[in-house]
């Protein structure tokens, strides 16, 4: 028996270690997902043979194009996540199979399968199609692992926020210096391990560098660690919107203000119109969902709007000639860069519409739009001075590459996610942080009307679908799941309760300030639930007395493990945990786990929270 117990403890410790390593790597992936990071690791002989040989070939060859996705640092990071998940024996898979998210994953898997099938009818370059399809398969594997055993949405949001602040700081400094920072010296001089975290050469006078031009002066747009300012802008929008839940907590509002100012300033310095528009859409969606889900706080909404307006006003005061040019009212003082950009995008949009008319069901194959675009430009009698490129609209791009069938699968996948959100809202299970993640997703869908990166580029596919997987996580987890957190119901502010030594006493009068109201959903309608807690055992004895009472509209019966309990009973946390709703009752108090049953509320467990 002792040997079995030792083995069981060792096995539990092993799984716990693998679990924390896995979740830590997932958080690191979200932190750096917005970087255009392609290290030399996969060029070494230690990489798999087919990847090593392909990446060491000339970049113009099909051998290189077929494995070009492997250049991204996220590929080995995701491989580590999958290995660690396997070492936990695929922890979280069983609950996932019983969850509504399974439908969403099946639809996403169907989309990925169709994308892989499209390699067979690639119109121009099958090697590029295979590389793009491999990207989607890796994205799907990451999303499944994240859905089964990922960190709590709060931690994922914090990783996105941390990455946003770091990336915005780099972009702000680049704009101030009007050149790159030269961060490559960190590896070249100090580390020497081939991480290749570098910036593009950013000289505003060079051809090909993205600038804003006003009165004949070229001003460098912020790039960060990306290949284009619009990519930096998109990642900053996701992080900014993920940070809005910090305004809900009084102790984090000062941090939220600094995060907002840094993120907005970095975003504005990219001069990305689509991303600013997406930010407005995302903020509007978050405010609306906050109101519907009961998280509306007038002070917080006013504070966010004030921060946005003050930061935007200060930015316009400093950069108004550049802003005027960007919105079409200024004088560039030279050949119009804005006009060229608009005209080229219109050409690619016309090409996409032609492809959709010619190949409506199956499309031209994943990743093949730039190649078909190049052929169409070559055959165009207008002899336009353009190179083949992706159409800057993910909806046209998706249908052009994988047809109406693939586009329909993508739409069904998004619709399934929306249905899950609606279901959770009706049950009162939406969290403030997941609402903010959904704001980022909706912002990117809006940005996708003017950009292509959420569909094409691997880091941003990971960020988009990974954020969606995090936003779809249930508000609570069952016992044994490590990513557990309390949810705030109906904007109730809990006060710290003093320990109560009167174990046998009746609950105090309703006017006693220690009673706190909570609104819980009951058949789609909120009903008040009154709760008071207090300790009756010495500290760390893990036992407590609770009093629970409902109003006349609800039954006052409380059930524990199928047996009716009386108010004032002592409960132990050793009961099996099966959570539907969870109430956090402040520090040094209790957490009750409740489920609505026909006769009242069933108490599954109560545990001390931060015992004194």
XYZ file of C-alpha atoms in Angstrom:
612
model
C 0.000 0.000 0.000
C 2.837 2.385 0.839
C 4.495 1.683 -2.508
C 1.245 2.342 -4.319
C 0.783 5.580 -2.436
C 4.329 6.696 -3.251
C 3.811 5.813 -6.912
C 0.485 7.672 -6.990
C 2.049 10.789 -5.488
C 5.002 10.616 -7.874
C 2.677 10.174 -10.835
C 0.539 13.105 -9.703
C 3.640 15.261 -9.280
C 4.826 14.282 -12.771
C 1.501 15.166 -14.358
C 1.358 18.424 -12.437
C 4.851 19.383 -13.622
C 4.065 18.567 -17.263
C 0.798 20.445 -16.952
C 2.386 23.628 -15.629
C 5.149 23.468 -18.242
C 2.554 23.050 -20.965
C 0.471 25.970 -19.767
C 3.554 28.129 -19.303
C 4.591 27.433 -22.907
C 1.083 28.308 -24.120
C 1.287 31.645 -22.320
C 4.704 32.306 -23.874
C 3.222 31.575 -27.317
C 0.493 34.164 -26.757
C 3.066 36.663 -25.466
C 5.215 36.457 -28.608
C 2.573 35.461 -31.190
C 2.599 38.906 -32.786
C 6.327 38.819 -33.580
C 7.696 38.048 -37.026
C 10.211 35.707 -35.404
C 12.070 33.240 -37.624
C 15.199 31.935 -35.857
C 17.949 29.766 -37.315
C 17.068 26.778 -35.125
C 15.269 24.863 -37.863
C 18.189 25.401 -40.249
C 20.443 23.245 -38.086
C 21.106 19.568 -38.692
C 19.123 18.734 -35.532
C 15.868 19.633 -37.286
C 13.877 16.868 -39.026
C 15.585 15.891 -42.258
C 12.849 17.043 -44.668
C 12.639 20.439 -42.928
C 16.420 20.834 -42.717
C 16.966 20.060 -46.388
C 14.067 22.242 -47.530
C 14.972 25.310 -45.481
C 18.581 25.136 -46.623
C 17.533 25.179 -50.273
C 17.205 28.407 -52.247
C 14.132 30.390 -51.247
C 12.911 30.419 -54.869
C 12.675 26.611 -55.006
C 9.624 24.487 -54.282
C 11.643 22.536 -51.709
C 11.952 25.689 -49.593
C 8.399 26.891 -50.174
C 6.968 23.549 -49.086
C 8.428 23.845 -45.564
C 8.670 27.635 -45.260
C 6.138 27.565 -42.394
C 8.781 25.860 -40.223
C 10.883 29.039 -40.104
C 8.596 30.522 -37.460
C 9.668 30.103 -33.834
C 6.080 29.221 -32.952
C 6.398 25.853 -34.711
C 8.870 24.290 -32.218
C 7.037 25.987 -29.344
C 3.759 24.350 -30.388
C 5.556 21.029 -30.838
C 6.709 21.298 -27.205
C 3.127 22.029 -26.101
C 1.847 18.930 -27.903
C 4.598 16.731 -26.444
C 3.864 17.965 -22.920
C 0.160 17.395 -23.461
C 0.887 13.825 -24.537
C 3.006 13.335 -21.388
C -0.046 14.293 -19.311
C -1.906 11.566 -21.218
C -3.971 14.212 -23.004
C -5.355 15.752 -19.858
C -8.729 17.422 -20.262
C -9.778 15.408 -23.310
C -12.672 13.629 -21.603
C -14.417 16.816 -20.372
C -13.843 18.389 -23.792
C -15.656 15.507 -25.494
C -18.719 16.258 -23.357
C -18.588 20.010 -23.975
C -20.379 22.090 -26.611
C -16.968 23.209 -27.856
C -16.614 19.780 -29.469
C -19.013 20.901 -32.216
C -16.883 23.983 -32.819
C -13.709 21.878 -32.977
C -15.316 19.394 -35.387
C -16.307 22.237 -37.709
C -12.845 23.790 -37.471
C -11.356 20.364 -38.190
C -13.632 20.071 -41.216
C -12.365 23.418 -42.493
C -8.744 22.321 -42.022
C -9.463 19.016 -43.804
C -10.990 20.877 -46.745
C -7.988 23.204 -46.853
C -5.694 20.174 -47.002
C -7.796 18.700 -49.802
C -7.464 21.944 -51.772
C -3.776 21.166 -52.268
C -4.916 18.654 -54.881
C -6.379 21.352 -57.126
C -3.846 24.132 -56.503
C -3.973 26.328 -59.596
C -0.350 27.494 -59.718
C 1.939 26.226 -56.944
C 1.287 22.983 -55.078
C 4.352 23.431 -52.828
C 2.997 26.699 -51.423
C -0.400 25.069 -50.938
C 1.161 22.229 -48.932
C 2.996 24.728 -46.717
C -0.193 26.694 -46.067
C -2.154 23.514 -45.354
C 0.530 22.386 -42.892
C 0.159 25.733 -41.108
C -3.550 25.135 -40.655
C -2.976 21.621 -39.321
C -0.537 22.971 -36.712
C -3.015 25.702 -35.770
C -5.745 23.094 -35.309
C -3.529 20.870 -33.148
C -2.637 23.847 -30.952
C -6.290 24.864 -30.597
C -7.305 21.337 -29.544
C -4.561 21.165 -26.895
C -5.449 24.647 -25.645
C -9.155 23.808 -25.469
C -8.498 20.629 -23.495
C -5.845 21.764 -21.047
C -5.025 25.406 -21.564
C -4.548 28.122 -18.958
C -7.521 30.102 -17.710
C -8.704 32.904 -20.029
C -7.508 35.471 -17.480
C -3.911 34.275 -17.841
C -4.124 34.170 -21.624
C -5.452 37.734 -21.627
C -2.564 38.814 -19.396
C -0.082 37.161 -21.790
C -1.614 39.076 -24.703
C -1.496 42.308 -22.697
C 2.136 41.769 -21.688
C 3.134 41.045 -25.275
C 1.233 44.112 -26.441
C 3.009 46.441 -23.991
C 6.432 45.041 -24.932
C 5.727 45.269 -28.659
C 4.191 48.737 -28.421
C 7.249 50.005 -26.530
C 9.500 48.813 -29.365
C 7.280 50.462 -31.990
C 7.128 53.740 -30.054
C 10.919 53.835 -29.743
C 11.373 53.065 -33.458
C 9.065 55.925 -34.365
C 10.876 58.320 -32.031
C 14.297 57.390 -33.459
C 13.003 57.035 -37.038
C 15.076 53.883 -37.422
C 15.333 50.367 -36.052
C 16.539 49.741 -32.486
C 19.047 47.069 -33.437
C 17.777 44.503 -30.932
C 19.581 41.783 -32.895
C 22.705 42.660 -30.885
C 21.185 40.844 -27.884
C 21.793 37.521 -29.602
C 24.777 38.514 -31.705
C 26.713 39.985 -28.762
C 25.341 38.407 -25.590
C 23.554 35.125 -26.253
C 24.841 33.746 -29.523
C 22.231 30.971 -29.716
C 20.634 31.874 -33.035
C 17.331 33.285 -31.803
C 17.389 35.828 -34.670
C 15.011 38.254 -32.990
C 15.606 41.194 -35.271
C 13.898 44.107 -36.981
C 13.812 44.957 -40.626
C 16.123 47.736 -41.754
C 13.975 50.803 -41.173
C 15.214 53.815 -43.100
C 12.306 56.080 -44.106
C 14.236 57.188 -47.188
C 14.554 53.642 -48.522
C 12.150 52.355 -51.135
C 9.835 49.662 -49.803
C 9.787 50.914 -46.208
C 6.267 51.844 -45.081
C 6.055 55.559 -44.333
C 3.540 58.385 -44.018
C 4.325 61.341 -46.245
C 3.253 64.911 -45.458
C 4.543 68.131 -47.007
C 7.250 66.101 -48.743
C 8.578 64.625 -45.466
C 8.631 60.837 -45.065
C 7.805 59.641 -41.534
C 8.529 56.044 -40.543
C 5.526 54.050 -39.338
C 6.052 51.837 -36.278
C 7.005 48.283 -37.259
C 7.859 46.555 -33.992
C 9.197 43.036 -34.601
C 7.076 42.543 -37.724
C 7.425 42.842 -41.465
C 4.776 45.578 -41.787
C 3.124 48.190 -39.517
C -0.335 46.739 -40.153
C 0.770 43.461 -38.551
C 1.961 45.311 -35.458
C -1.318 47.231 -35.367
C -3.404 44.057 -35.466
C -1.548 42.444 -32.575
C -1.787 45.663 -30.529
C -5.556 45.783 -31.043
C -5.916 42.230 -29.710
C -3.825 43.070 -26.634
C -5.564 46.391 -26.014
C -9.011 44.853 -26.028
C -7.848 41.943 -23.876
C -6.728 44.497 -21.273
C -10.124 46.148 -20.805
C -11.204 43.697 -18.095
C -8.513 45.263 -15.876
C -10.790 48.309 -15.589
C -13.365 46.111 -13.827
C -11.139 45.609 -10.786
C -10.379 48.651 -8.569
C -6.895 47.404 -7.686
C -5.827 47.133 -11.348
C -7.302 50.331 -12.775
C -4.079 52.311 -12.500
C -2.231 49.566 -14.367
C -5.065 49.473 -16.907
C -4.653 53.202 -17.557
C -0.922 52.890 -18.271
C -1.498 49.841 -20.454
C -4.173 51.723 -22.395
C -1.970 54.762 -23.031
C 1.060 52.709 -24.147
C -1.021 50.441 -26.362
C -2.975 53.264 -27.976
C 0.137 55.339 -28.640
C 1.852 52.385 -30.269
C -1.266 51.643 -32.329
C -1.620 55.233 -33.513
C 2.044 55.296 -34.579
C 1.347 52.452 -37.018
C -1.147 54.774 -38.768
C -3.279 51.724 -39.564
C -6.786 52.885 -40.398
C -8.223 49.376 -40.472
C -6.890 48.559 -37.010
C -8.188 51.779 -35.473
C -11.573 50.995 -36.977
C -11.340 47.439 -35.655
C -10.513 48.795 -32.202
C -13.690 50.887 -32.261
C -15.745 47.852 -33.312
C -14.153 45.700 -30.598
C -14.706 48.286 -27.865
C -18.319 48.715 -28.891
C -18.847 44.951 -28.785
C -17.239 44.674 -25.338
C -19.331 47.483 -23.865
C -22.493 45.936 -25.304
C -21.672 42.461 -23.977
C -20.738 43.922 -20.588
C -24.184 45.470 -20.401
C -25.956 42.273 -21.486
C -23.945 40.063 -19.123
C -24.317 42.329 -16.098
C -20.751 43.667 -15.985
C -21.659 47.249 -16.814
C -19.824 49.756 -14.657
C -20.492 53.335 -15.683
C -17.288 54.557 -14.071
C -15.164 51.988 -15.923
C -16.754 52.745 -19.303
C -16.303 56.495 -18.798
C -12.677 55.958 -17.742
C -11.922 53.893 -20.855
C -13.535 56.450 -23.165
C -11.693 59.285 -21.412
C -8.349 57.501 -21.801
C -9.023 56.889 -25.498
C -10.088 60.480 -26.176
C -7.215 62.062 -24.231
C -4.602 59.822 -25.849
C -6.122 60.327 -29.289
C -6.299 64.088 -28.790
C -2.673 64.293 -27.657
C -1.578 62.186 -30.630
C -3.482 64.367 -33.102
C -1.989 67.517 -31.599
C 1.521 66.136 -32.202
C 0.997 64.416 -35.564
C -1.977 66.192 -37.164
C -0.318 66.718 -40.612
C 0.364 62.977 -40.866
C -3.076 62.033 -39.551
C -4.766 64.385 -42.037
C -2.900 62.763 -44.903
C -3.844 59.293 -43.696
C -7.553 60.141 -43.615
C -7.421 61.884 -47.002
C -7.410 65.581 -46.076
C -3.716 66.479 -46.030
C -1.067 67.328 -48.609
C 1.563 64.657 -49.201
C 3.766 67.112 -51.080
C 4.982 64.440 -53.534
C 3.630 61.497 -55.494
C 0.629 60.143 -53.605
C 1.489 57.002 -51.654
C -2.075 56.786 -50.353
C -3.538 56.880 -53.846
C -1.242 54.095 -55.045
C -2.201 51.931 -52.061
C -5.940 52.365 -52.641
C -5.685 51.685 -56.378
C -3.607 48.520 -55.940
C -6.033 47.120 -53.377
C -8.898 47.710 -55.787
C -7.066 45.753 -58.491
C -6.589 42.748 -56.197
C -10.239 42.931 -55.158
C -11.318 42.807 -58.812
C -9.060 39.788 -59.321
C -10.655 38.009 -56.349
C -14.140 38.631 -57.728
C -13.063 37.214 -61.094
C -11.605 34.082 -59.464
C -14.761 33.536 -57.402
C -16.893 33.764 -60.554
C -14.639 31.306 -62.394
C -14.075 28.802 -59.526
C -17.023 29.281 -57.153
C -17.160 25.912 -55.360
C -13.572 24.740 -54.964
C -11.440 27.836 -55.432
C -7.855 27.892 -56.657
C -6.231 26.116 -53.704
C -4.954 27.391 -50.387
C -2.082 29.882 -50.619
C -2.318 30.269 -54.398
C -3.919 33.703 -54.684
C -0.633 35.665 -55.078
C 0.493 33.293 -57.836
C -2.770 33.506 -59.745
C -2.755 37.271 -59.176
C 0.706 37.472 -60.751
C -0.488 35.545 -63.818
C -3.552 37.776 -64.157
C -1.403 40.914 -63.923
C 0.933 39.548 -66.574
C -2.018 38.952 -68.910
C -3.723 42.264 -68.078
C -3.710 44.570 -71.140
C -3.365 47.600 -68.838
C 0.225 46.509 -68.000
C -0.075 47.608 -64.383
C 3.103 48.210 -62.391
C 2.138 45.736 -59.650
C 3.297 42.400 -58.280
C 0.998 39.510 -57.490
C -0.238 39.715 -53.884
C -3.069 38.653 -51.616
C -6.327 40.550 -51.790
C -6.700 42.695 -48.686
C -10.012 41.172 -47.599
C -10.070 37.822 -45.823
C -13.630 37.036 -46.915
C -12.857 37.315 -50.625
C -9.490 35.637 -50.113
C -10.948 32.623 -48.307
C -13.644 32.005 -50.920
C -11.198 32.553 -53.787
C -8.768 29.969 -52.370
C -11.066 27.282 -50.922
C -14.342 28.102 -52.636
C -17.833 28.506 -51.293
C -17.555 25.111 -49.601
C -14.505 26.163 -47.587
C -15.979 29.596 -46.950
C -19.180 27.963 -45.737
C -17.225 25.753 -43.319
C -15.423 28.824 -41.977
C -18.758 30.625 -41.526
C -20.261 27.606 -39.737
C -17.240 27.468 -37.419
C -17.691 31.110 -36.465
C -21.452 30.625 -36.115
C -20.917 27.676 -33.750
C -18.653 29.835 -31.600
C -21.315 32.536 -31.545
C -23.968 29.999 -30.529
C -21.826 28.873 -27.582
C -21.440 32.495 -26.469
C -25.203 33.003 -26.698
C -25.811 29.852 -24.651
C -23.345 30.973 -21.969
C -24.880 34.438 -21.848
C -28.360 33.000 -21.289
C -26.993 30.950 -18.381
C -25.123 33.930 -16.931
C -21.747 32.250 -17.456
C -19.920 34.872 -19.504
C -16.831 36.260 -17.789
C -15.632 39.829 -18.175
C -12.261 38.620 -19.442
C -13.734 36.290 -22.075
C -15.944 39.128 -23.272
C -12.777 41.178 -23.826
C -11.213 38.316 -25.788
C -14.337 38.195 -27.927
C -13.957 41.915 -28.506
C -10.506 41.242 -29.966
C -11.861 38.476 -32.203
C -14.659 40.694 -33.528
C -12.153 43.504 -34.058
C -10.009 41.210 -36.211
C -13.052 40.137 -38.215
C -13.668 43.831 -38.886
C -9.998 44.428 -39.723
C -10.235 41.471 -42.109
C -12.442 43.562 -44.375
C -9.293 45.539 -45.237
C -6.452 43.080 -44.457
C -5.422 39.507 -45.234
C -3.087 38.504 -42.378
C -5.615 36.645 -40.144
C -6.157 34.136 -42.970
C -2.652 33.789 -44.390
C 0.120 34.429 -41.856
C 0.909 31.697 -39.334
C 1.559 33.825 -36.187
C -1.728 35.661 -36.612
C -3.656 32.458 -37.327
C -2.369 31.209 -33.960
C -3.374 34.448 -32.250
C -6.862 34.549 -33.795
C -7.934 30.922 -33.378
C -6.080 30.578 -30.072
C -7.874 33.613 -28.637
C -11.171 32.148 -29.815
C -10.407 28.826 -28.100
C -9.579 30.708 -24.891
C -12.753 32.785 -25.118
C -14.831 29.610 -25.493
C -13.479 28.024 -22.315
C -16.211 27.416 -19.740
C -16.417 29.834 -16.849
C -15.594 27.074 -14.378
C -13.590 23.863 -14.383
C -14.182 20.591 -12.602
C -11.985 19.338 -9.782
C -8.619 18.216 -11.035
C -8.440 20.912 -13.666
C -5.715 23.387 -12.860
C -7.124 26.405 -14.674
C -9.775 27.412 -12.144
C -10.916 30.900 -11.315
C -13.897 32.571 -9.742
C -16.481 34.427 -11.761
C -18.118 37.694 -10.846
C -21.894 37.472 -10.994
C -24.057 40.492 -11.779
C -21.443 43.076 -10.779
C -21.715 42.227 -7.082
C -18.931 43.664 -4.949
C -18.124 41.323 -2.089
C -16.835 42.694 1.195
C -14.397 40.824 3.396
C -16.298 39.012 6.148
C -14.936 38.724 9.634
C -14.645 35.182 11.065
C -17.781 34.157 12.924
C -17.251 32.115 16.076
C -20.952 31.531 16.770
C -21.212 28.173 15.056
C -24.660 27.396 16.358
C -26.137 30.846 16.019
C -28.928 31.675 13.637
C -28.074 33.955 10.730
C -28.200 37.664 11.529
C -30.904 40.023 10.485
C -31.141 40.866 6.801
C -30.055 44.420 7.626
C -26.698 43.145 8.871
C -24.055 44.507 6.449
C -22.388 41.113 6.271
C -25.249 39.845 4.135
C -24.493 40.348 0.456
C -26.942 39.976 -2.459
C -26.086 38.076 -5.628
C -28.248 37.815 -8.725
C -28.170 34.370 -10.295
C -29.979 33.286 -13.473
C -33.126 31.265 -12.890
C -34.970 30.104 -16.008
C -33.483 33.013 -17.908
C -34.406 35.582 -15.241
C -32.199 36.898 -12.451
C -33.267 36.178 -8.906
C -31.590 37.361 -5.692
C -29.660 34.915 -3.549
C -28.553 35.979 -0.069
C -25.368 34.556 1.351
C -23.282 34.939 4.475
C -20.314 32.879 5.549
C -18.030 32.585 8.546
C -15.412 30.210 9.942
C -16.155 28.047 12.964
C -12.979 25.966 13.005
C -9.415 27.052 13.757
C -7.461 28.376 10.767
C -6.540 25.844 8.072
C -8.934 23.201 9.421
C -10.859 23.478 6.149
C -14.351 23.614 7.544
C -16.881 26.396 7.761
C -20.386 27.317 8.726
C -22.548 28.923 6.124
C -25.969 30.489 5.993
C -27.881 30.670 2.755
C -31.357 32.040 2.211
C -33.453 32.903 -0.831
C -36.317 35.267 -1.371
C -39.933 34.208 -1.756
C -39.550 33.639 -5.483
C -37.101 30.790 -4.960
C -37.186 27.645 -2.923
C -35.060 27.832 0.196
C -33.998 24.198 0.010
C -30.265 23.517 -0.159
C -29.052 20.077 -1.152
C -25.668 18.530 -0.489
C -24.897 15.264 -2.295
C -28.577 14.573 -2.756
C -29.547 15.263 0.887
C -31.306 18.342 2.157
C -29.138 20.572 4.357
C -30.173 23.106 6.940
C -28.869 26.623 7.146
C -25.986 26.792 9.589
C -24.680 23.283 8.888
C -20.940 22.714 8.832
C -19.629 21.600 5.453
C -16.354 19.979 4.470
C -14.593 20.578 1.144
C -14.033 16.870 0.580
C -17.170 16.422 -1.512
C -16.775 15.711 -5.250
C -16.636 18.900 -7.263
C -19.070 19.354 -10.130
C -19.448 23.028 -10.788
C -22.162 24.905 -12.618
C -21.972 28.291 -10.906
C -19.255 29.480 -8.595
C -19.435 32.345 -6.129
C -16.266 33.868 -4.748
C -17.026 35.374 -1.344
C -13.987 37.552 -0.895
C -10.690 36.847 0.788
C -10.500 34.935 4.068
C -13.932 33.472 3.478
C -15.563 30.709 1.421
C -16.166 29.712 -2.126
C -19.494 27.971 -2.689
C -20.075 25.848 -5.758
C -23.759 25.750 -6.642
C -25.998 24.182 -9.232
C -29.628 24.997 -9.812
C -31.946 22.018 -9.172
C -35.754 21.893 -9.364
C -36.140 22.271 -5.591
C -33.579 24.998 -5.044
C -29.795 25.211 -5.205
C -27.544 22.195 -4.750
C -24.306 22.858 -2.882
C -21.574 20.611 -4.236
C -18.771 21.911 -2.082
C -17.475 24.855 -0.152
C -13.809 25.463 0.456
C -11.891 28.044 2.489
C -10.418 30.739 0.330
C -7.111 32.134 1.610
C -7.561 31.038 5.224
C -5.945 33.431 7.720
